[in-house]
Short mmCIF file of N, CA, C and O in Angstrom, two decimals:
data_model
loop_
_atom_site.label_atom_id
_atom_site.label_comp_id
_atom_site.label_asym_id
_atom_site.label_seq_id
_atom_site.Cartn_x
_atom_site.Cartn_y
_atom_site.Cartn_z
N MET A 1 -9.65 0.60 -26.18
CA MET A 1 -10.52 0.76 -25.03
C MET A 1 -11.42 -0.46 -24.85
O MET A 1 -11.61 -0.92 -23.74
N VAL A 2 -11.96 -0.96 -25.95
CA VAL A 2 -12.84 -2.12 -25.88
C VAL A 2 -12.05 -3.35 -25.44
O VAL A 2 -12.55 -4.16 -24.65
N LYS A 3 -10.82 -3.48 -25.92
CA LYS A 3 -9.99 -4.61 -25.51
C LYS A 3 -9.73 -4.57 -24.00
O LYS A 3 -9.79 -5.60 -23.33
N ARG A 4 -9.45 -3.39 -23.51
CA ARG A 4 -9.18 -3.24 -22.08
C ARG A 4 -10.40 -3.63 -21.25
O ARG A 4 -10.29 -4.35 -20.25
N LEU A 5 -11.58 -3.15 -21.65
CA LEU A 5 -12.81 -3.50 -20.94
C LEU A 5 -13.08 -5.01 -21.01
O LEU A 5 -13.52 -5.62 -20.03
N PHE A 6 -12.80 -5.59 -22.16
CA PHE A 6 -12.98 -7.03 -22.31
C PHE A 6 -12.10 -7.79 -21.33
O PHE A 6 -12.56 -8.70 -20.64
N TRP A 7 -10.82 -7.43 -21.26
CA TRP A 7 -9.90 -8.16 -20.38
C TRP A 7 -10.21 -7.90 -18.91
O TRP A 7 -10.00 -8.78 -18.07
N ILE A 8 -10.69 -6.72 -18.60
CA ILE A 8 -11.11 -6.46 -17.21
C ILE A 8 -12.30 -7.35 -16.86
O ILE A 8 -12.35 -7.95 -15.79
N ALA A 9 -13.26 -7.44 -17.78
CA ALA A 9 -14.42 -8.30 -17.55
C ALA A 9 -14.01 -9.76 -17.41
O ALA A 9 -14.53 -10.49 -16.56
N VAL A 10 -13.07 -10.21 -18.24
CA VAL A 10 -12.58 -11.59 -18.15
C VAL A 10 -11.91 -11.81 -16.79
O VAL A 10 -12.13 -12.83 -16.14
N GLY A 11 -11.11 -10.86 -16.34
CA GLY A 11 -10.45 -10.98 -15.05
C GLY A 11 -11.44 -11.02 -13.90
O GLY A 11 -11.28 -11.82 -12.95
N VAL A 12 -12.46 -10.19 -13.96
CA VAL A 12 -13.48 -10.20 -12.91
C VAL A 12 -14.21 -11.53 -12.90
O VAL A 12 -14.45 -12.12 -11.83
N ALA A 13 -14.55 -12.03 -14.07
CA ALA A 13 -15.25 -13.32 -14.16
C ALA A 13 -14.39 -14.45 -13.60
O ALA A 13 -14.88 -15.30 -12.85
N ILE A 14 -13.12 -14.47 -13.96
CA ILE A 14 -12.22 -15.50 -13.43
C ILE A 14 -12.10 -15.39 -11.92
O ILE A 14 -12.10 -16.39 -11.20
N GLY A 15 -12.03 -14.16 -11.41
CA GLY A 15 -11.97 -13.96 -9.97
C GLY A 15 -13.21 -14.46 -9.26
O GLY A 15 -13.11 -15.11 -8.19
N ILE A 16 -14.36 -14.20 -9.82
CA ILE A 16 -15.62 -14.66 -9.21
C ILE A 16 -15.68 -16.18 -9.20
O ILE A 16 -16.05 -16.79 -8.18
N VAL A 17 -15.29 -16.81 -10.30
CA VAL A 17 -15.30 -18.27 -10.36
C VAL A 17 -14.30 -18.84 -9.36
O VAL A 17 -14.61 -19.81 -8.64
N ALA A 18 -13.11 -18.25 -9.26
CA ALA A 18 -12.10 -18.76 -8.34
C ALA A 18 -12.56 -18.66 -6.89
O ALA A 18 -12.39 -19.59 -6.10
N VAL A 19 -13.16 -17.54 -6.54
CA VAL A 19 -13.64 -17.36 -5.16
C VAL A 19 -14.77 -18.33 -4.84
O VAL A 19 -14.79 -18.93 -3.76
N SER A 20 -15.69 -18.50 -5.77
CA SER A 20 -16.80 -19.41 -5.51
C SER A 20 -16.31 -20.85 -5.39
O SER A 20 -16.79 -21.62 -4.55
N LYS A 21 -15.34 -21.23 -6.22
CA LYS A 21 -14.77 -22.59 -6.13
C LYS A 21 -14.02 -22.77 -4.81
O LYS A 21 -14.11 -23.82 -4.18
N ALA A 22 -13.28 -21.75 -4.40
CA ALA A 22 -12.54 -21.83 -3.14
C ALA A 22 -13.49 -21.95 -1.96
O ALA A 22 -13.26 -22.75 -1.04
N GLN A 23 -14.58 -21.18 -1.97
CA GLN A 23 -15.55 -21.27 -0.89
C GLN A 23 -16.22 -22.64 -0.87
O GLN A 23 -16.45 -23.21 0.20
N ALA A 24 -16.54 -23.18 -2.04
CA ALA A 24 -17.15 -24.51 -2.10
C ALA A 24 -16.19 -25.56 -1.58
O ALA A 24 -16.59 -26.49 -0.86
N TYR A 25 -14.91 -25.43 -1.90
CA TYR A 25 -13.91 -26.38 -1.41
C TYR A 25 -13.78 -26.30 0.11
O TYR A 25 -13.73 -27.33 0.78
N VAL A 26 -13.75 -25.08 0.64
CA VAL A 26 -13.63 -24.92 2.09
C VAL A 26 -14.86 -25.51 2.78
O VAL A 26 -14.74 -26.21 3.79
N LYS A 27 -16.05 -25.27 2.22
CA LYS A 27 -17.26 -25.81 2.83
C LYS A 27 -17.29 -27.33 2.78
O LYS A 27 -17.76 -27.99 3.70
N ALA A 28 -16.77 -27.91 1.70
CA ALA A 28 -16.86 -29.37 1.52
C ALA A 28 -15.78 -30.12 2.30
O ALA A 28 -16.00 -31.27 2.69
N SER A 29 -14.62 -29.53 2.52
CA SER A 29 -13.53 -30.31 3.06
C SER A 29 -13.04 -29.89 4.44
O SER A 29 -12.02 -30.38 4.89
N THR A 30 -13.75 -29.02 5.11
CA THR A 30 -13.34 -28.65 6.46
C THR A 30 -14.44 -29.02 7.46
O THR A 30 -15.62 -29.00 7.11
N PRO A 31 -14.08 -29.33 8.68
CA PRO A 31 -15.09 -29.60 9.71
C PRO A 31 -15.88 -28.32 10.03
O PRO A 31 -15.44 -27.21 9.75
N ASP A 32 -17.04 -28.52 10.61
CA ASP A 32 -17.93 -27.40 10.88
C ASP A 32 -17.29 -26.34 11.77
O ASP A 32 -17.44 -25.15 11.54
N SER A 33 -16.55 -26.76 12.78
CA SER A 33 -15.94 -25.77 13.69
C SER A 33 -14.90 -24.92 12.96
O SER A 33 -14.80 -23.71 13.19
N ALA A 34 -14.14 -25.53 12.07
CA ALA A 34 -13.15 -24.76 11.29
C ALA A 34 -13.85 -23.81 10.32
O ALA A 34 -13.41 -22.68 10.12
N ARG A 35 -14.94 -24.28 9.70
CA ARG A 35 -15.70 -23.40 8.79
C ARG A 35 -16.28 -22.21 9.53
O ARG A 35 -16.27 -21.10 9.03
N GLN A 36 -16.78 -22.44 10.73
CA GLN A 36 -17.34 -21.32 11.49
C GLN A 36 -16.25 -20.34 11.87
O GLN A 36 -16.49 -19.14 11.93
N PHE A 37 -15.04 -20.83 12.13
CA PHE A 37 -13.92 -19.94 12.44
C PHE A 37 -13.54 -19.13 11.21
O PHE A 37 -13.29 -17.93 11.30
N LEU A 38 -13.48 -19.76 10.05
CA LEU A 38 -13.07 -19.08 8.82
C LEU A 38 -14.17 -18.18 8.25
O LEU A 38 -13.92 -17.04 7.86
N LEU A 39 -15.39 -18.69 8.17
CA LEU A 39 -16.46 -17.99 7.47
C LEU A 39 -17.46 -17.31 8.40
O LEU A 39 -18.28 -16.52 7.94
N GLY A 40 -17.43 -17.62 9.67
CA GLY A 40 -18.38 -17.04 10.61
C GLY A 40 -19.60 -17.92 10.74
O GLY A 40 -19.78 -18.90 10.00
N PRO A 41 -20.47 -17.58 11.66
CA PRO A 41 -21.63 -18.43 11.91
C PRO A 41 -22.63 -18.43 10.75
O PRO A 41 -23.33 -19.40 10.52
N ASP A 42 -22.72 -17.33 10.01
CA ASP A 42 -23.65 -17.25 8.88
C ASP A 42 -22.87 -17.56 7.60
O ASP A 42 -22.46 -16.68 6.87
N GLN A 43 -22.70 -18.83 7.32
CA GLN A 43 -21.82 -19.26 6.24
C GLN A 43 -22.43 -19.06 4.85
O GLN A 43 -21.71 -19.07 3.86
N ASP A 44 -23.72 -18.86 4.75
CA ASP A 44 -24.36 -18.72 3.45
C ASP A 44 -24.29 -17.29 2.91
O ASP A 44 -24.53 -17.07 1.73
N HIS A 45 -23.97 -16.33 3.73
CA HIS A 45 -23.99 -14.93 3.31
C HIS A 45 -22.64 -14.24 3.52
O HIS A 45 -22.60 -13.06 3.86
N VAL A 46 -21.56 -14.95 3.31
CA VAL A 46 -20.23 -14.39 3.52
C VAL A 46 -19.97 -13.25 2.54
O VAL A 46 -19.47 -12.19 2.91
N ALA A 47 -20.32 -13.45 1.28
CA ALA A 47 -20.07 -12.42 0.26
C ALA A 47 -20.87 -11.15 0.55
O ALA A 47 -20.35 -10.04 0.40
N VAL A 48 -22.10 -11.30 0.98
CA VAL A 48 -22.94 -10.13 1.28
C VAL A 48 -22.37 -9.37 2.48
O VAL A 48 -22.30 -8.14 2.45
N ARG A 49 -21.94 -10.10 3.50
CA ARG A 49 -21.35 -9.43 4.67
C ARG A 49 -20.06 -8.73 4.31
O ARG A 49 -19.78 -7.63 4.78
N THR A 50 -19.24 -9.35 3.46
CA THR A 50 -17.98 -8.74 3.04
C THR A 50 -18.25 -7.48 2.24
O THR A 50 -17.62 -6.44 2.49
N LEU A 51 -19.17 -7.55 1.30
CA LEU A 51 -19.51 -6.37 0.49
C LEU A 51 -20.09 -5.26 1.36
O LEU A 51 -19.74 -4.09 1.19
N GLU A 52 -20.93 -5.62 2.31
CA GLU A 52 -21.51 -4.63 3.21
C GLU A 52 -20.41 -3.95 4.04
O GLU A 52 -20.42 -2.74 4.22
N GLY A 53 -19.46 -4.73 4.51
CA GLY A 53 -18.35 -4.15 5.27
C GLY A 53 -17.51 -3.22 4.43
O GLY A 53 -17.10 -2.15 4.90
N LEU A 54 -17.24 -3.59 3.18
CA LEU A 54 -16.48 -2.72 2.29
C LEU A 54 -17.21 -1.42 2.02
O LEU A 54 -16.61 -0.34 2.04
N VAL A 55 -18.51 -1.49 1.77
CA VAL A 55 -19.29 -0.28 1.51
C VAL A 55 -19.33 0.61 2.75
O VAL A 55 -19.16 1.83 2.66
N ASN A 56 -19.51 0.01 3.91
CA ASN A 56 -19.54 0.80 5.15
C ASN A 56 -18.20 1.47 5.41
O ASN A 56 -18.15 2.64 5.80
N GLU A 57 -17.11 0.76 5.19
CA GLU A 57 -15.79 1.34 5.38
C GLU A 57 -15.53 2.46 4.38
O GLU A 57 -14.98 3.51 4.73
N PHE A 58 -15.93 2.25 3.13
CA PHE A 58 -15.78 3.28 2.11
C PHE A 58 -16.55 4.54 2.49
O PHE A 58 -16.03 5.65 2.41
N ASN A 59 -17.80 4.37 2.93
CA ASN A 59 -18.62 5.53 3.30
C ASN A 59 -18.06 6.26 4.51
O ASN A 59 -18.07 7.49 4.55
N ALA A 60 -17.55 5.53 5.48
CA ALA A 60 -16.97 6.18 6.66
C ALA A 60 -15.72 6.98 6.27
O ALA A 60 -15.54 8.12 6.71
N THR A 61 -14.88 6.40 5.43
CA THR A 61 -13.68 7.10 4.97
C THR A 61 -14.05 8.31 4.13
O THR A 61 -13.44 9.38 4.26
N ARG A 62 -15.05 8.16 3.26
CA ARG A 62 -15.49 9.27 2.42
C ARG A 62 -16.02 10.43 3.27
O ARG A 62 -15.69 11.58 3.04
N ARG A 63 -16.83 10.10 4.27
CA ARG A 63 -17.38 11.15 5.14
C ARG A 63 -16.27 11.87 5.91
O ARG A 63 -16.31 13.10 6.07
N ALA A 64 -15.30 11.11 6.40
CA ALA A 64 -14.19 11.72 7.13
C ALA A 64 -13.38 12.65 6.22
O ALA A 64 -13.01 13.75 6.60
N ARG A 65 -13.13 12.20 4.99
CA ARG A 65 -12.37 13.02 4.04
C ARG A 65 -13.16 14.26 3.64
O ARG A 65 -12.60 15.36 3.53
N GLU A 66 -14.47 14.13 3.43
CA GLU A 66 -15.31 15.29 3.11
C GLU A 66 -15.30 16.30 4.25
O GLU A 66 -15.22 17.51 4.01
N ALA A 67 -15.38 15.80 5.48
CA ALA A 67 -15.35 16.71 6.62
C ALA A 67 -14.01 17.43 6.70
O ALA A 67 -13.96 18.64 6.98
N GLU A 68 -12.93 16.71 6.44
CA GLU A 68 -11.60 17.32 6.45
C GLU A 68 -11.48 18.40 5.37
O GLU A 68 -10.99 19.50 5.63
N LEU A 69 -11.94 18.10 4.16
CA LEU A 69 -11.86 19.08 3.08
C LEU A 69 -12.77 20.27 3.33
O LEU A 69 -12.40 21.42 3.05
N ASN A 70 -13.97 20.02 3.87
CA ASN A 70 -14.87 21.12 4.19
C ASN A 70 -14.25 22.03 5.24
O ASN A 70 -14.34 23.27 5.14
N GLU A 71 -13.63 21.44 6.24
CA GLU A 71 -12.99 22.25 7.28
C GLU A 71 -11.83 23.05 6.70
O GLU A 71 -11.65 24.23 7.03
N ARG A 72 -11.08 22.44 5.82
CA ARG A 72 -9.91 23.10 5.25
C ARG A 72 -10.31 24.24 4.33
O ARG A 72 -9.76 25.35 4.42
N TYR A 73 -11.24 24.02 3.43
CA TYR A 73 -11.54 25.01 2.41
C TYR A 73 -12.69 25.94 2.76
O TYR A 73 -12.67 27.10 2.44
N ILE A 74 -13.71 25.43 3.43
CA ILE A 74 -14.81 26.32 3.82
C ILE A 74 -14.40 27.12 5.03
O ILE A 74 -14.80 28.26 5.18
N GLY A 75 -13.55 26.58 5.88
CA GLY A 75 -13.06 27.31 7.05
C GLY A 75 -12.26 28.53 6.64
O GLY A 75 -12.25 29.55 7.35
N ARG A 76 -11.59 28.49 5.50
CA ARG A 76 -10.80 29.65 5.02
C ARG A 76 -11.69 30.76 4.51
O ARG A 76 -11.30 31.93 4.57
N LEU A 77 -12.86 30.44 4.02
CA LEU A 77 -13.75 31.44 3.45
C LEU A 77 -14.41 32.29 4.52
O LEU A 77 -14.85 33.40 4.26
N ARG A 78 -14.51 31.80 5.70
CA ARG A 78 -15.20 32.54 6.77
C ARG A 78 -14.31 33.56 7.39
O ARG A 78 -13.21 33.64 7.44
#
């Protein structure tokens, strides 16, 4: 179990380093108009916007699934 957690942590760390290096490369070697097309107008907060979008999508899907399950199972009890 500890080995598995270790390798997961190593994989996450490598992923974070790879993404940050890729973003730095894109920022350094592309013209501003191309960067704005790829990263959007707020280029300093791409990770925060991505994480916020993932959380919002997760919550919307969770709420829809909860409503579906409530309708299915609580609807039968009435």
